[in-house]
Coordinates of C-alpha atoms and ligand atoms in Angstrom, one line a residue:
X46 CA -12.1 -28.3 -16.9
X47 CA -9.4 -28.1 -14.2
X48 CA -6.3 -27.9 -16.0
X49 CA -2.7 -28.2 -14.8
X50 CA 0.1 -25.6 -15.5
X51 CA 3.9 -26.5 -15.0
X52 CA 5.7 -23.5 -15.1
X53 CA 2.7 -21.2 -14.3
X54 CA 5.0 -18.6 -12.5
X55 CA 7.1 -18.2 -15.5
X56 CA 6.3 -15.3 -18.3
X57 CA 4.8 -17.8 -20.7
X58 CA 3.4 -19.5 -18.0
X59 CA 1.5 -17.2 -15.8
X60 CA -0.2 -15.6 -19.1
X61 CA -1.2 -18.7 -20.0
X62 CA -2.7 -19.4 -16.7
X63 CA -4.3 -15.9 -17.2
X64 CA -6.0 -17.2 -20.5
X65 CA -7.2 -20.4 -19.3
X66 CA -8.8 -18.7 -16.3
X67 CA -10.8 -16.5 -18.9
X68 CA -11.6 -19.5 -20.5
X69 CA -13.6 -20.2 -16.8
X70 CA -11.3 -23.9 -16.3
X71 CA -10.0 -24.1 -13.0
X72 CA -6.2 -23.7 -13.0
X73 CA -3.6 -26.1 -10.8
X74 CA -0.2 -23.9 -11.6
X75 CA 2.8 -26.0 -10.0
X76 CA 6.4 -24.4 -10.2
X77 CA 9.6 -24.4 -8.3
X78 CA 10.5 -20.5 -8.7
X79 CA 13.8 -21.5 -10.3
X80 CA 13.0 -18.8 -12.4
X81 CA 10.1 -17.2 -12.1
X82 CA 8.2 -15.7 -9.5
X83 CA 5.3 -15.7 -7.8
X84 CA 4.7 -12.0 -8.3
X85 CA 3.9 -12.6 -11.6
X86 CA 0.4 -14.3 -9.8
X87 CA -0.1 -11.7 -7.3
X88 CA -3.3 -10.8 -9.1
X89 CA -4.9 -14.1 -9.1
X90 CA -4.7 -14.1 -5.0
X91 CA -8.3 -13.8 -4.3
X92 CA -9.2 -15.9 -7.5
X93 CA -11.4 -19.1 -6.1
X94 CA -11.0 -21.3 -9.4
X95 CA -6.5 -20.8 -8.9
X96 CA -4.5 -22.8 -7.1
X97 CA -1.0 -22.6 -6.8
X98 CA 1.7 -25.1 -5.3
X99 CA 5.4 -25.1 -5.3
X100 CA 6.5 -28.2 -6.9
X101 CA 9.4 -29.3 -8.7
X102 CA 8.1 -31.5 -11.7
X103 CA 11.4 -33.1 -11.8
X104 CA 10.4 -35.1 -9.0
X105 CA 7.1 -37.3 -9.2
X106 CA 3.7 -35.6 -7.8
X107 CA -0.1 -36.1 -7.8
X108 CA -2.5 -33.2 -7.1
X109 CA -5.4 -35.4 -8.2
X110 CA -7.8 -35.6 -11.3
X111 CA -7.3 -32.8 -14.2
X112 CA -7.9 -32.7 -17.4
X113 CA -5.4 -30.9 -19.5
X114 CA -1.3 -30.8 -18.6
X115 CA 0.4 -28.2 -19.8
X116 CA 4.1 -28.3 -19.3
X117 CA 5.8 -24.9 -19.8
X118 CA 8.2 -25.7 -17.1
X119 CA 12.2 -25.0 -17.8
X120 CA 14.4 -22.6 -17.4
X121 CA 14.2 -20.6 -21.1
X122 CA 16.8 -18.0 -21.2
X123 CA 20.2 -19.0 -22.5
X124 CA 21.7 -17.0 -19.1
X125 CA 19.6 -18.5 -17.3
X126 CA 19.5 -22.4 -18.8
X127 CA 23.5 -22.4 -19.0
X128 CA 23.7 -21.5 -15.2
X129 CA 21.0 -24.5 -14.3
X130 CA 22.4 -26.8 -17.1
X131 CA 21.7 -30.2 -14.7
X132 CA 18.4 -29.1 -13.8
X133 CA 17.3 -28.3 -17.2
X134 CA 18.3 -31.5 -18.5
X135 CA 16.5 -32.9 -15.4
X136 CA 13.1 -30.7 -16.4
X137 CA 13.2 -31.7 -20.2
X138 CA 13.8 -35.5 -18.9
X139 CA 12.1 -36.4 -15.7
X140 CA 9.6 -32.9 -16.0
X141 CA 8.4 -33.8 -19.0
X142 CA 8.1 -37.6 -18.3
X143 CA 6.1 -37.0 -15.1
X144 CA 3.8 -34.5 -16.7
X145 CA 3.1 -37.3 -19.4
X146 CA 2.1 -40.0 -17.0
X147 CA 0.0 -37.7 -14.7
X148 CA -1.9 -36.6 -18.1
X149 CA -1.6 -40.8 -19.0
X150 CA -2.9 -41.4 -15.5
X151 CA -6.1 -39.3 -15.0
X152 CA -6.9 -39.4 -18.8
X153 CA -5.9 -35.8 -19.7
X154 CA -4.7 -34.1 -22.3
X155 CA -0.8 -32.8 -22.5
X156 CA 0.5 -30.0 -23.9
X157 CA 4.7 -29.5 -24.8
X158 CA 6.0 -25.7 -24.9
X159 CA 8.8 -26.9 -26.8
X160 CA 10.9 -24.0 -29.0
X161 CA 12.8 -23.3 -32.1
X162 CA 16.0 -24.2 -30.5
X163 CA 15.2 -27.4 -31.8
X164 CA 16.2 -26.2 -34.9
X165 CA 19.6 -25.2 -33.5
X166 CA 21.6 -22.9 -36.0
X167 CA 18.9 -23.6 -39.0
X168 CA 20.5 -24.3 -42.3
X169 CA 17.1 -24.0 -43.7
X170 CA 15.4 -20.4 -43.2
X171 CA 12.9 -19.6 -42.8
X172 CA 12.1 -23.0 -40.5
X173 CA 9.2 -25.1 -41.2
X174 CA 8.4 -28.0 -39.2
X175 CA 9.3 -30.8 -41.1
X176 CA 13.2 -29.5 -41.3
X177 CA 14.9 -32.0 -38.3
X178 CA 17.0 -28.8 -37.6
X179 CA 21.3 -28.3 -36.8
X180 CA 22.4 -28.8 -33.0
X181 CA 25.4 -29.1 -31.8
X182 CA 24.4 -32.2 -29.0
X183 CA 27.1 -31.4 -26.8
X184 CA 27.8 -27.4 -26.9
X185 CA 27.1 -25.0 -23.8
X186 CA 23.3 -24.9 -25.9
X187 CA 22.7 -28.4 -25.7
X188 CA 21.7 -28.6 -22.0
X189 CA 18.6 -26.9 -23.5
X190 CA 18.1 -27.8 -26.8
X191 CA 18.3 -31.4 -26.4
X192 CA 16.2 -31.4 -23.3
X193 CA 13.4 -30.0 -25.8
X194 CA 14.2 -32.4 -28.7
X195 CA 14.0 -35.5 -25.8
X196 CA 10.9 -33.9 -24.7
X197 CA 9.1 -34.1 -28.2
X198 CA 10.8 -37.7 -28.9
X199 CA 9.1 -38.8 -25.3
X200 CA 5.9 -36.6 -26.0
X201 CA 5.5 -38.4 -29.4
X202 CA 6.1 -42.1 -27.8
X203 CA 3.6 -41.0 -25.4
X204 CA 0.4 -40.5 -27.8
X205 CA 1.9 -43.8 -29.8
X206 CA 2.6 -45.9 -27.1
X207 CA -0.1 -44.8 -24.4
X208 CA -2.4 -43.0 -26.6
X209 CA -2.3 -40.3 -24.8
X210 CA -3.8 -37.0 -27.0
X211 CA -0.9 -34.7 -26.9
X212 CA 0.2 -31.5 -28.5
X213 CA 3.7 -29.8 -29.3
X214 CA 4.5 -26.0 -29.9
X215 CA 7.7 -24.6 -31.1
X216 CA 7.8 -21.4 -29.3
X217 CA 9.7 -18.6 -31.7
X218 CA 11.3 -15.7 -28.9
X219 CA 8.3 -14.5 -27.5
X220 CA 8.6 -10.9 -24.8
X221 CA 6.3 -8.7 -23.5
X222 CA 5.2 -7.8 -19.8
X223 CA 6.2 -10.4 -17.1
X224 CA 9.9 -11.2 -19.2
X225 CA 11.9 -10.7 -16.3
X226 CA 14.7 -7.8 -16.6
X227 CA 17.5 -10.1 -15.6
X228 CA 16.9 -13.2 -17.5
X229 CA 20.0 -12.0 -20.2
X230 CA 17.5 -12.2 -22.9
X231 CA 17.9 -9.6 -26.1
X232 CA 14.5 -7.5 -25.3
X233 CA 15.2 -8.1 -21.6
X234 CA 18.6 -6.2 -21.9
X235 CA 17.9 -3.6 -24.4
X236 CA 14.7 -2.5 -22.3
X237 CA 16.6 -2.8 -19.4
X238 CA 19.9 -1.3 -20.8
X239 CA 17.9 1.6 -22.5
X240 CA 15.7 2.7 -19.6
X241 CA 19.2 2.9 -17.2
X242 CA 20.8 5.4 -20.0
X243 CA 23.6 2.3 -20.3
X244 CA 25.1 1.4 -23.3
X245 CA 23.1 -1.4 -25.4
X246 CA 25.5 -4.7 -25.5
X247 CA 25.1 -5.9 -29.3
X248 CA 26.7 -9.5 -29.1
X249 CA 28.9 -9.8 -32.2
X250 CA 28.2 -7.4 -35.4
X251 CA 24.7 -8.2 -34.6
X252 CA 23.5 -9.1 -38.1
X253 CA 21.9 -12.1 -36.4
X254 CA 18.3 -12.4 -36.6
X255 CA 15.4 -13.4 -34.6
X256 CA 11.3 -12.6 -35.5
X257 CA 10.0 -11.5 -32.1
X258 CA 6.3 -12.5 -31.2
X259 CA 4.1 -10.2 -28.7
X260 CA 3.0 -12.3 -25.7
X261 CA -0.9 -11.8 -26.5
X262 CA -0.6 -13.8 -30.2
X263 CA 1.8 -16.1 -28.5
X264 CA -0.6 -17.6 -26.3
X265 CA -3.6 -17.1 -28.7
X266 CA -1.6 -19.8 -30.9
X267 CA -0.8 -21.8 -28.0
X268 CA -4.6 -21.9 -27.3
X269 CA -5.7 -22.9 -30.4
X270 CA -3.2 -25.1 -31.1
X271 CA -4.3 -26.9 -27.8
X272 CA -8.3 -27.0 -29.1
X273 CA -6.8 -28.7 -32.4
X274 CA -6.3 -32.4 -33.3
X275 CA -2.7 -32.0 -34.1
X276 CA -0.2 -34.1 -32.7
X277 CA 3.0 -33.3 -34.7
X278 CA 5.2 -30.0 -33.5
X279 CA 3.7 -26.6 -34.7
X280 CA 5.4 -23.1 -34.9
X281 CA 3.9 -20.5 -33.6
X282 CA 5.9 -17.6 -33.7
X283 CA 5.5 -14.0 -35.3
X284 CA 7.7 -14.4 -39.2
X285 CA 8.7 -10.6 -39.1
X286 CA 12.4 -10.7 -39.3
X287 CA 14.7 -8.3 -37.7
X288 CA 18.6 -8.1 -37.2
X289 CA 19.5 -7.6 -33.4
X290 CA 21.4 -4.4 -34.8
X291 CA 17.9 -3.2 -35.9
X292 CA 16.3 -4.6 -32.7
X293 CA 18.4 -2.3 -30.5
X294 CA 17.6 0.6 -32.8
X295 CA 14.1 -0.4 -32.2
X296 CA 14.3 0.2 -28.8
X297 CA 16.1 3.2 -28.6
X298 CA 13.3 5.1 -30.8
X299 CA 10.5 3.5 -28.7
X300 CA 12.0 4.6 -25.3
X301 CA 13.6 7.5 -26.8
X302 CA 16.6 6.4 -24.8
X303 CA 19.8 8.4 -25.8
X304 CA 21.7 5.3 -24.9
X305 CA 24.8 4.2 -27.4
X306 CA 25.1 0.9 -29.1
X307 CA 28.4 -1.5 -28.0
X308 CA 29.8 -4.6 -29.6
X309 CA 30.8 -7.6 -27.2
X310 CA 31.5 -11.3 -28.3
X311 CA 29.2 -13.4 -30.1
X312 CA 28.3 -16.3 -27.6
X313 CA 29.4 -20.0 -28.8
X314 CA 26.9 -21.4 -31.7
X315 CA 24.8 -18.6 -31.0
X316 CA 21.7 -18.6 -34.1
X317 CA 22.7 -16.7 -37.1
X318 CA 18.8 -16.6 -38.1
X319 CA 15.6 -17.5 -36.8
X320 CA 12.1 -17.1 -38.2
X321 CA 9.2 -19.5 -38.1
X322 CA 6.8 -20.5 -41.1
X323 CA 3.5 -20.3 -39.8
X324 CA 1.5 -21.7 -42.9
X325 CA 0.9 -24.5 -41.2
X326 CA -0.9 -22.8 -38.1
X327 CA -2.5 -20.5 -40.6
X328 CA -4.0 -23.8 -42.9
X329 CA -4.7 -25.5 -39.5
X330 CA -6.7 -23.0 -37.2
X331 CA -6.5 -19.4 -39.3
X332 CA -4.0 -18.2 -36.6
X333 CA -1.4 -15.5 -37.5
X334 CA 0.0 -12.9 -35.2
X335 CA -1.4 -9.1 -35.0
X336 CA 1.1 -7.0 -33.0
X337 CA 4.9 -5.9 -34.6
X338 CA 7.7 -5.1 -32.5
X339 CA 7.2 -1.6 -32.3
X340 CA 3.8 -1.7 -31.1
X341 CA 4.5 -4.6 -28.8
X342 CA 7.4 -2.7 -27.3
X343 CA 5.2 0.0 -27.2
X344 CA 3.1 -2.3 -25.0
X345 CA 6.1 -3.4 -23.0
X346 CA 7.2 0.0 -22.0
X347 CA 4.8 0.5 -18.5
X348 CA 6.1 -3.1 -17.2
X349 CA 9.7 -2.2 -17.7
X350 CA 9.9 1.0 -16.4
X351 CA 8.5 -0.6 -12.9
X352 CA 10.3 -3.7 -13.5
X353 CA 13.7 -1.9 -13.6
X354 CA 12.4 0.6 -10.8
X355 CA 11.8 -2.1 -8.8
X356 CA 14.8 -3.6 -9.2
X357 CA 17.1 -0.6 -8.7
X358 CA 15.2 -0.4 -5.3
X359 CA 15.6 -4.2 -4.2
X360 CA 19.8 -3.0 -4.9
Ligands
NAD1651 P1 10.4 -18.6 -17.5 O1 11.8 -18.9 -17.1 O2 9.8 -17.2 -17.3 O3 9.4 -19.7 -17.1 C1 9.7 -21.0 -16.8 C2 9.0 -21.4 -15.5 O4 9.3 -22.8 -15.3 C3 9.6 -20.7 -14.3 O5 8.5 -20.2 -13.5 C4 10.4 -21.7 -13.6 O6 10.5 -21.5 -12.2 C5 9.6 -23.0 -13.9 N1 10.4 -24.2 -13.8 C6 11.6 -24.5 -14.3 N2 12.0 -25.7 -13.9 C7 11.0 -26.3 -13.1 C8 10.8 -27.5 -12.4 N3 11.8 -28.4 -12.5 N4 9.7 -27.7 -11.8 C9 8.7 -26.7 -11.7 N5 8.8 -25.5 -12.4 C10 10.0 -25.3 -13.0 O7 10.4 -18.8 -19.1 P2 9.3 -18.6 -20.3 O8 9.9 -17.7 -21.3 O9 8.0 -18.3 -19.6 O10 9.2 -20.0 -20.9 C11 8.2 -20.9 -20.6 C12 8.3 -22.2 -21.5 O11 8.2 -21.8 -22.9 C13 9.6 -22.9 -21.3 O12 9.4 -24.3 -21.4 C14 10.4 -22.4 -22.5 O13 11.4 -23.4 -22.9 C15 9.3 -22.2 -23.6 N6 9.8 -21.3 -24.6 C16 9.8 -19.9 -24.3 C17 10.2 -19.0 -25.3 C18 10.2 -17.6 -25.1 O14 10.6 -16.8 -26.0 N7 9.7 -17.0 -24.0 C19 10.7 -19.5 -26.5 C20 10.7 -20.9 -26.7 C21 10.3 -21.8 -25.8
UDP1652 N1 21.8 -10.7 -27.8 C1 22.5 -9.5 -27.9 N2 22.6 -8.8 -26.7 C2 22.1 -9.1 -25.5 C3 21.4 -10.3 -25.5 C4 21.2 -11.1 -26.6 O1 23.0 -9.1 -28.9 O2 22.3 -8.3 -24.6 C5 21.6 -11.5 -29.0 C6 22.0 -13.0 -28.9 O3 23.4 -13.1 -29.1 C7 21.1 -13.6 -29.9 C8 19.8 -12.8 -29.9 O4 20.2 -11.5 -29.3 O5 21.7 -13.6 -31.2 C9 18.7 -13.4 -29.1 O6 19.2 -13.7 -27.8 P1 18.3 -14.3 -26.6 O7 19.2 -14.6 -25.5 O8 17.1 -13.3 -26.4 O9 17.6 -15.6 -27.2 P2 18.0 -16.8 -28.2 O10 17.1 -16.5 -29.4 O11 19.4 -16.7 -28.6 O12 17.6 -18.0 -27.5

């Protein structure tokens, strides 16, 4: 198949692209480099079945015939969607509704990498896809959050409307090689802060929680989530459960950092717990994820040691 990827110079993106290639489709990546980079497909250079073009998907485009449409385009990080609020309003909107009449026009099928912040500060726990979720619409999150809950109304008009054969995921925080250092994101940081010898910046008393998914069973899911005939949003996301107090301990003991803990403010309607049920990608396609966060961090490790490197040199 020749398959399109929006986003394919992000993380998620650019591993996916990675996968599909393996798969032996041919892979259209499109991305505007808001945030990622085109490092992150420096090894595909010489590969004959990759192309690559700079597009922003907010604006209309046509790159002729393909048969899958995968749109992982959007900024992701809360740093980094707060600082391009307009545009990731724009990307949820007009990205996703461009992706979903290309895949309309040529007959394809479409793919959403939609996320857990649909779920907003969850007043059910763990979250399970029928839960409709707790957002505040019009907080410094909602520029993101929303984006992703318009695109999964428009993606779900789409296969009623225009019978188009599409596919949501709800991406729970996903890391490993490829996150980029700066992007403000917990592992991103803590990697990051632990590696420089600087202190580790624990956002309120921490007792937060996320359930951190290895890049590898990430797009695994993704994949066979794609293959399926489900329509209606699926987690996929790793249900092992840790405080952000316990994260940053994690860390510390996997880089064997001597690095201190510090406390700074809790950002506004930040999640006081996330953590995905994954029976119903279990029941669906057997999927459930292999690697925990130390082993995964563990796995990390090379990437951010020249990732840091790299970027104490570019300073
Ligand atoms: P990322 O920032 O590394 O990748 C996003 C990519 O989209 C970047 O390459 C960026 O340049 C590109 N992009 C943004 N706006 C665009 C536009 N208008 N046109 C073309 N390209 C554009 O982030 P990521 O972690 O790889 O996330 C990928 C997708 O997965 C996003 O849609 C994100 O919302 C979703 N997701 C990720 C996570 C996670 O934990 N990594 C969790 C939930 C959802
Ligand atoms: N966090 C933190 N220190 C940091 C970065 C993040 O304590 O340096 C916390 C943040 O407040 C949140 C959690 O870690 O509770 C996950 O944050 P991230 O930005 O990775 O993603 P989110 O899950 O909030 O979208």
């Amino acid at each position: 198949m020749r398959v399109l990827v929006a986003g394919g110079a992000g993380f998620l993106g650019s591993h996916l692209c990675d996968a599909l290639l393996g798969e032996g489709h041919n892979v259209l990546c499109v991305d505007n480099l808001i945030t990622g980079r085109e490092d992150n497909l420096a090894h595909l250079t010489n590969e004959s079945r990759f192309e690559f073009k700079i597009q922003d998907i907010s604006q209309p485009f046509d790159f002729g015939k393909v048969e899958y449409v995968y749109n992982f385009a959007s900024p992701a990080s809360p740093v980094d969607y707060m600082e391009h609020g307009v545009e990731t309003l724009q990307v949820g909107s007009f990205g996703t509704f461009h992706c979903l009449e290309y895949a309309k026009k040529y007959g394809a099928k479409f793919f959403m990498a939609s996320t857990s912040e649909c779920y907003g500060d969850p007043e059910v726990h763990p979250q399970v896809e029928t839960y409709w979720g707790h957002v505040n619409p019009i907080g410094p999150r909602s520029v993101y959050d929303e984006a992703k809950r318009f695109s999964e109304a428009l993606t779900m008009a789409y296969l009623r409307y225009h019978k188009v054969d599409t596919h949501i995921v709800r991406i729970f925080n996903t890391y490993g090689p490829r996150l980029q250092v700066n992007d403000g994101r917990v592992i991103s940081n803590f990697m990051k802060q632990a590696l420089t010898g600087e202190d580790l910046t624990v956002y309120g008393e921490g007792q937060q929680t996320r359930s951190f998914c290895y890049v590898s069973d990430e797009i695994e899911g993704i994949l066979r989530l794609a293959k399926s005939d489900e329509h209606l949003p699926t987690n996929i996301g790793n249900p092992n459960e840790f405080t952000i107090l316990e994260c940053a301990k994690k860390v510390l003991e996997v880089t064997g950092s001597k690095s201190k803990i510090k406390h700074e403010p809790l950002p506004q309607d930040d999640p006081k717990q996330r953590r995905p049920d994954i029976s119903k990608a279990k029941r669906l396609f057997g999927w459930e994820p292999k690697i925990q966060l130390e082993e995964g961090l563990k796995l990390s490790l090379e990437y951010f040691k020249k990732a840091v490197a790299r970027t104490a040199v570019a300073k």
